[in-house]
Short mmCIF file of C-alpha atoms in Angstrom, two decimals:
data_model
loop_
_atom_site.label_atom_id
_atom_site.label_comp_id
_atom_site.label_asym_id
_atom_site.label_seq_id
_atom_site.Cartn_x
_atom_site.Cartn_y
_atom_site.Cartn_z
CA UNK B 1 125.50 104.63 130.76
CA UNK B 2 124.05 103.62 127.30
CA UNK B 3 125.91 100.36 127.32
CA UNK B 4 124.81 99.59 130.87
CA UNK B 5 121.19 100.08 129.88
CA UNK B 6 121.57 97.74 126.87
CA UNK B 7 123.27 95.12 129.20
CA UNK B 8 120.49 95.32 131.78
CA UNK B 9 117.85 95.06 129.02
CA UNK B 10 119.59 92.05 127.59
CA UNK B 11 119.61 90.24 131.00
CA UNK B 12 115.83 90.62 131.24
CA UNK B 13 115.37 88.75 128.01
CA UNK B 14 117.48 85.59 128.63
CA UNK B 15 114.36 83.48 129.37
CA UNK B 16 110.66 83.60 129.34
CA UNK B 17 108.79 84.05 132.63
CA UNK B 18 105.95 81.79 133.73
CA UNK B 19 102.58 83.36 133.16
CA UNK B 20 100.53 83.17 136.40
CA UNK B 21 97.34 84.74 135.33
CA UNK B 22 95.67 86.51 132.43
CA UNK B 23 96.18 90.21 132.12
CA UNK B 24 93.22 92.26 133.39
CA UNK B 25 92.93 94.36 130.24
CA UNK B 26 93.12 91.43 127.81
CA UNK B 27 89.86 90.88 126.08
CA UNK B 28 88.98 87.76 124.07
CA UNK B 29 87.29 88.67 120.82
CA UNK B 30 84.03 87.10 119.78
CA UNK B 31 83.79 86.05 116.18
CA UNK B 32 80.78 86.98 114.13
CA UNK B 33 80.12 86.75 110.32
CA UNK B 34 81.46 83.82 108.29
CA UNK B 35 82.62 80.70 110.28
CA UNK B 36 86.42 79.97 110.34
CA UNK B 37 87.61 76.42 109.73
CA UNK B 38 90.08 74.78 112.23
CA UNK B 39 93.16 76.94 112.01
CA UNK B 40 96.59 75.27 112.49
CA UNK B 41 98.76 78.36 112.05
CA UNK B 42 98.45 82.07 111.46
CA UNK B 43 101.05 83.23 108.93
CA UNK B 44 100.49 86.95 108.99
CA UNK B 45 98.25 89.64 110.58
CA UNK B 46 97.90 93.32 109.70
CA UNK B 47 95.54 96.07 110.72
CA UNK B 48 94.25 98.86 108.43
CA UNK B 49 91.91 101.31 110.19
CA UNK B 50 89.14 99.06 111.67
CA UNK B 51 90.02 96.02 109.59
CA UNK B 52 92.19 93.08 110.50
CA UNK B 53 93.79 91.13 107.61
CA UNK B 54 94.97 87.62 108.48
CA UNK B 55 96.53 84.75 106.55
CA UNK B 56 96.19 81.22 107.91
CA UNK B 57 96.69 77.58 107.24
CA UNK B 58 94.07 74.96 108.14
CA UNK B 59 94.22 71.50 109.75
CA UNK B 60 95.01 69.07 106.92
CA UNK B 61 95.40 71.94 104.44
CA UNK B 62 98.75 70.79 103.03
CA UNK B 63 100.34 74.21 103.39
CA UNK B 64 97.85 76.17 101.43
CA UNK B 65 97.29 79.67 102.92
CA UNK B 66 93.98 81.57 102.98
CA UNK B 67 93.30 85.30 103.37
CA UNK B 68 90.40 86.90 105.13
CA UNK B 69 89.61 90.27 106.45
CA UNK B 70 87.51 91.07 109.65
CA UNK B 71 86.01 94.29 111.02
CA UNK B 72 87.17 95.17 114.43
CA UNK B 73 84.59 96.32 117.00
CA UNK B 74 86.69 97.39 119.99
CA UNK B 75 83.67 98.55 122.00
CA UNK B 76 81.96 95.20 121.84
CA UNK B 77 85.06 93.10 121.54
CA UNK B 78 84.01 91.30 118.35
CA UNK B 79 85.56 90.45 114.92
CA UNK B 80 83.08 90.32 111.98
CA UNK B 81 84.80 87.86 109.78
CA UNK B 82 84.48 88.08 106.00
CA UNK B 83 84.63 85.28 103.39
CA UNK B 84 87.74 83.74 101.93
CA UNK B 85 89.44 86.17 99.58
CA UNK B 86 90.32 85.11 96.06
CA UNK B 87 88.09 81.96 96.17
CA UNK B 88 87.10 81.11 92.63
CA UNK B 89 84.85 78.17 93.55
CA UNK B 90 85.26 74.37 93.17
CA UNK B 91 88.26 74.41 95.53
CA UNK B 92 90.30 76.81 93.30
CA UNK B 93 91.82 80.02 94.48
CA UNK B 94 93.44 83.02 92.68
CA UNK B 95 96.44 82.67 94.87
CA UNK B 96 97.56 79.79 97.16
CA UNK B 97 100.07 81.92 99.21
CA UNK B 98 98.36 85.35 99.47
CA UNK B 99 100.13 88.06 101.43
CA UNK B 100 98.56 91.42 102.21
CA UNK B 101 100.72 94.52 101.51
CA UNK B 102 100.10 98.21 102.36
CA UNK B 103 99.58 100.19 99.20
CA UNK B 104 100.75 103.86 98.90
CA UNK B 105 97.15 105.09 98.71
CA UNK B 106 96.23 103.37 102.09
CA UNK B 107 94.48 100.51 100.30
CA UNK B 108 95.59 96.91 100.18
CA UNK B 109 97.47 94.90 97.64
CA UNK B 110 97.87 91.13 97.83
CA UNK B 111 101.19 89.54 96.61
CA UNK B 112 101.15 85.80 95.71
CA UNK B 113 104.28 84.71 97.57
CA UNK B 114 104.95 81.71 95.42
CA UNK B 115 104.93 83.46 92.05
CA UNK B 116 105.22 87.13 92.90
CA UNK B 117 102.00 88.32 91.13
CA UNK B 118 100.36 91.40 92.44
CA UNK B 119 96.58 91.68 92.97
CA UNK B 120 94.18 94.50 94.00
CA UNK B 121 91.42 93.90 96.47
CA UNK B 122 87.95 94.65 95.13
CA UNK B 123 84.52 94.26 96.58
CA UNK B 124 85.98 93.00 99.92
CA UNK B 125 86.78 89.44 98.63
CA UNK B 126 87.78 89.57 94.94
CA UNK B 127 91.52 89.62 93.99
CA UNK B 128 91.91 91.42 90.62
CA UNK B 129 94.97 90.85 88.59
CA UNK B 130 97.29 93.83 87.90
CA UNK B 131 99.50 91.76 85.59
CA UNK B 132 102.51 92.96 87.46
CA UNK B 133 104.98 90.92 89.45
CA UNK B 134 107.50 91.47 92.37
CA UNK B 135 109.77 89.26 90.10
CA UNK B 136 109.24 86.64 87.48
CA UNK B 137 111.10 84.61 84.85
CA UNK B 138 111.53 87.77 82.78
CA UNK B 139 113.01 89.89 85.63
CA UNK B 140 116.62 91.04 85.78
CA UNK B 141 117.99 89.43 88.82
CA UNK B 142 121.35 89.89 90.65
CA UNK B 143 121.57 86.07 91.12
CA UNK B 144 119.20 83.04 90.81
CA UNK B 145 116.26 83.22 93.35
CA UNK B 146 113.95 80.65 94.72
CA UNK B 147 110.33 81.36 93.63
CA UNK B 148 109.26 82.77 97.04
CA UNK B 149 108.92 86.37 98.13
CA UNK B 150 108.90 86.91 101.85
CA UNK B 151 108.01 90.04 103.93
CA UNK B 152 106.94 92.26 100.97
CA UNK B 153 106.63 95.97 101.61
CA UNK B 154 105.79 98.72 99.24
CA UNK B 155 108.21 101.68 99.00
CA UNK B 156 106.58 103.57 96.04
CA UNK B 157 103.92 102.63 93.39
CA UNK B 158 106.70 100.93 91.37
CA UNK B 159 109.15 99.76 93.98
CA UNK B 160 108.95 97.01 96.61
CA UNK B 161 111.33 95.51 99.19
CA UNK B 162 111.35 91.79 100.29
CA UNK B 163 113.41 88.93 101.37
CA UNK B 164 114.54 86.59 98.71
CA UNK B 165 116.51 83.40 98.92
CA UNK B 166 119.11 81.59 96.73
CA UNK B 167 117.98 78.07 95.66
CA UNK B 168 118.87 74.87 97.48
CA UNK B 169 119.21 76.36 101.00
CA UNK B 170 121.43 79.16 99.95
CA UNK B 171 121.78 82.61 101.49
CA UNK B 172 118.94 85.15 101.82
CA UNK B 173 118.95 88.82 101.04
CA UNK B 174 116.98 92.01 101.46
CA UNK B 175 116.03 92.99 97.90
CA UNK B 176 114.32 95.90 96.08
CA UNK B 177 112.19 95.21 92.99
CA UNK B 178 111.15 97.79 90.44
CA UNK B 179 108.10 96.41 88.80
CA UNK B 180 108.13 99.08 86.05
CA UNK B 181 111.54 97.93 84.76
CA UNK B 182 111.24 94.30 86.05
CA UNK B 183 114.57 94.68 87.87
CA UNK B 184 115.65 93.28 91.19
CA UNK B 185 118.67 94.65 93.09
CA UNK B 186 120.42 93.57 96.29
CA UNK B 187 120.09 95.85 99.35
CA UNK B 188 121.90 93.64 101.91
CA UNK B 189 122.80 89.99 102.64
CA UNK B 190 121.02 88.82 105.68
CA UNK B 191 123.40 86.76 107.94
CA UNK B 192 124.26 86.77 111.58
CA UNK B 193 127.76 85.34 110.92
CA UNK B 194 129.56 84.58 107.63
CA UNK B 195 130.08 80.97 108.63
CA UNK B 196 126.20 80.60 108.97
CA UNK B 197 125.42 81.62 105.40
CA UNK B 198 122.37 79.39 104.73
CA UNK B 199 118.92 81.15 105.07
CA UNK B 200 117.80 78.62 107.67
CA UNK B 201 119.78 79.79 110.74
CA UNK B 202 119.15 83.40 109.56
CA UNK B 203 115.40 83.13 109.46
CA UNK B 204 113.52 86.18 110.74
CA UNK B 205 111.27 89.06 109.62
CA UNK B 206 111.94 92.13 107.58
CA UNK B 207 109.87 95.37 107.98
CA UNK B 208 110.17 98.76 106.29
CA UNK B 209 109.61 102.30 107.46
CA UNK B 210 108.01 104.63 104.93
CA UNK B 211 108.72 107.58 107.27
CA UNK B 212 112.48 106.92 107.79
CA UNK B 213 113.21 104.99 104.61
CA UNK B 214 115.04 102.29 106.58
CA UNK B 215 114.59 98.51 107.07
CA UNK B 216 114.69 96.34 110.25
CA UNK B 217 115.43 92.63 110.23
CA UNK B 218 114.82 90.70 113.45
CA UNK B 219 116.51 87.23 113.70
CA UNK B 220 114.34 84.40 114.96
CA UNK B 221 117.20 82.16 116.38
CA UNK B 222 119.56 84.91 117.47
CA UNK B 223 118.85 87.78 119.95
CA UNK B 224 119.78 90.42 117.42
CA UNK B 225 117.94 93.20 115.46
CA UNK B 226 119.60 94.89 112.58
CA UNK B 227 118.52 98.33 111.19
CA UNK B 228 119.85 99.36 107.91
CA UNK B 229 119.23 101.81 105.11
CA UNK B 230 118.08 101.19 101.52
CA UNK B 231 121.75 101.46 100.52
CA UNK B 232 122.41 98.30 102.64
CA UNK B 233 124.61 100.12 105.18
CA UNK B 234 124.08 98.87 108.79
CA UNK B 235 122.85 101.71 111.02
CA UNK B 236 122.70 99.77 114.22
CA UNK B 237 122.82 96.17 115.44
CA UNK B 238 120.71 95.89 118.67
CA UNK B 239 121.44 93.00 121.05
CA UNK B 240 118.33 91.78 122.95
CA UNK B 241 119.47 88.84 124.89
CA UNK B 242 122.12 86.09 125.16
CA UNK B 243 123.17 84.06 122.12
CA UNK B 244 121.66 80.60 122.36
CA UNK B 245 121.85 79.10 118.94
CA UNK B 246 123.61 75.68 118.46
CA UNK B 247 124.94 75.31 114.95
CA UNK B 248 125.20 71.47 115.42
CA UNK B 249 121.42 71.30 115.46
CA UNK B 250 121.18 72.37 111.77
CA UNK B 251 121.68 68.75 110.86
CA UNK B 252 118.47 67.86 112.54
CA UNK B 253 115.17 68.21 110.82
CA UNK B 254 113.51 69.69 113.87
CA UNK B 255 116.31 72.20 114.66
CA UNK B 256 113.80 74.94 115.39
CA UNK B 257 112.39 73.03 118.40
CA UNK B 258 115.86 72.59 119.79
CA UNK B 259 116.77 76.20 119.87
CA UNK B 260 115.14 79.14 121.85
CA UNK B 261 113.22 81.49 119.61
CA UNK B 262 113.90 85.20 120.06
CA UNK B 263 112.04 87.74 118.09
CA UNK B 264 109.12 85.87 116.57
CA UNK B 265 107.16 88.78 115.10
CA UNK B 266 107.63 92.48 114.23
CA UNK B 267 105.04 95.15 113.34
CA UNK B 268 106.31 98.41 111.59
CA UNK B 269 104.41 101.62 112.37
CA UNK B 270 105.27 105.11 111.09
CA UNK B 271 107.86 106.00 113.78
CA UNK B 272 108.38 102.84 115.77
CA UNK B 273 108.15 98.99 115.68
CA UNK B 274 106.49 96.51 117.99
CA UNK B 275 108.74 93.55 118.85
CA UNK B 276 107.29 90.22 120.07
CA UNK B 277 109.99 88.45 122.04
CA UNK B 278 109.94 84.87 123.31
CA UNK B 279 113.39 83.80 124.50
CA UNK B 280 112.23 80.18 124.84
CA UNK B 281 111.75 77.08 122.75
CA UNK B 282 108.55 76.58 120.79
CA UNK B 283 107.01 73.96 123.13
CA UNK B 284 107.32 76.37 126.02
CA UNK B 285 105.38 79.09 124.30
CA UNK B 286 102.04 77.73 125.64
CA UNK B 287 103.02 78.25 129.30
CA UNK B 288 105.30 81.32 129.45
CA UNK B 289 104.63 84.99 128.95
CA UNK B 290 106.14 86.81 125.99
CA UNK B 291 107.47 90.33 126.10
CA UNK B 292 106.12 93.00 123.76
CA UNK B 293 108.52 95.95 123.10
CA UNK B 294 107.99 99.33 121.38
CA UNK B 295 111.25 100.17 119.62
CA UNK B 296 111.98 103.39 117.76
CA UNK B 297 113.91 103.36 114.40
CA UNK B 298 117.09 104.29 116.31
CA UNK B 299 116.95 100.91 118.07
CA UNK B 300 115.89 102.20 121.43
CA UNK B 301 113.21 100.46 123.58
CA UNK B 302 110.64 103.26 124.52
CA UNK B 303 107.94 101.07 126.13
CA UNK B 304 107.50 97.37 127.10
CA UNK B 305 104.58 95.10 128.25
CA UNK B 306 105.15 91.86 130.06
CA UNK B 307 101.46 91.11 131.15
CA UNK B 308 100.26 89.56 127.89
CA UNK B 309 98.80 86.19 128.58
CA UNK B 310 100.57 83.26 126.94
CA UNK B 311 100.61 82.07 124.23
CA UNK B 312 101.04 84.65 121.53
CA UNK B 313 102.01 83.31 118.10
CA UNK B 314 101.18 86.24 115.85
CA UNK B 315 99.96 89.82 116.38
CA UNK B 316 98.95 92.97 114.65
CA UNK B 317 98.91 96.56 115.90
CA UNK B 318 97.29 99.90 115.08
CA UNK B 319 98.94 103.27 115.49
CA UNK B 320 97.25 104.18 118.76
CA UNK B 321 98.52 101.33 121.07
CA UNK B 322 96.00 98.69 120.26
CA UNK B 323 97.09 95.19 119.50
CA UNK B 324 95.25 91.96 118.54
CA UNK B 325 96.96 88.61 118.88
CA UNK B 326 96.32 84.95 118.11
CA UNK B 327 96.97 82.42 120.91
CA UNK B 328 96.55 79.30 118.76
CA UNK B 329 92.76 79.08 119.41
CA UNK B 330 91.30 82.62 119.54
CA UNK B 331 92.01 86.30 118.94
CA UNK B 332 92.59 88.66 121.90
CA UNK B 333 92.81 92.47 122.16
CA UNK B 334 94.80 94.66 124.48
CA UNK B 335 96.66 98.01 124.63
CA UNK B 336 100.24 98.89 125.18
#
């Protein structure tokens, strides 16, 4: 019976369905406070209490990322946007790739993804140096790493987990970093098949559960979710659709546009995760409805929502069923 349920679930995810009309409970959020520039891409979104943290790139911004926070007013459907965080003036910033991370004391840290430096947030917009790093030139490493830390989560005041990559298109790994000892250790190599060892076909997102002490990695180009422990042992591999990846497209510069994208975003809560599933190519995301699943840390789907209006490129969630998403032009709010 369990295998039959998984099979039926997989069949429902083989392709996106056309979105006929906007969901009745979806509310567009009005922006107040500081004015936002023209946003080309949202890189990350997180909710802490009544605050939305979001990282974005701008039109013509050459890949620089900006971090802001906004106060959520659910009753009036508004976001009160704050100023750019870490702005030093004259076009200079403390970090050019800021990434917000949950601190163990329920505050926020910011990690600079391109150099691994850790900052504290002060006075709403100031990034204060801690003089600590996820990893640096002086760290003890299991193998050479590219200078980029992806999907950073805090395990304890001195320990973090993240995705790291070997240089020159090499493999990627789930890693743990002890900032007190400046040591980085391997948790698990992230790969769907041994013959696809490069990080590119294995792109996806890593999240961590403080409650369960486990990690979840969702593949972007493959309908697969892996749940594993801090010891690297696989707990469960969850199929969520049919395999669609064409390895021959890796020789094309735009291979992402040629393959259906499966899990495009994951949000970790204390006892479950929210899974944003497309099942279609990038160019179809503007006209088809995604699926949003609530999955427990055993890998079982406990709730689903298919009435979210397209498109949804990035989203954030609170612990009581509220989600906020970015559709490429505006923020929206609904519940699941």
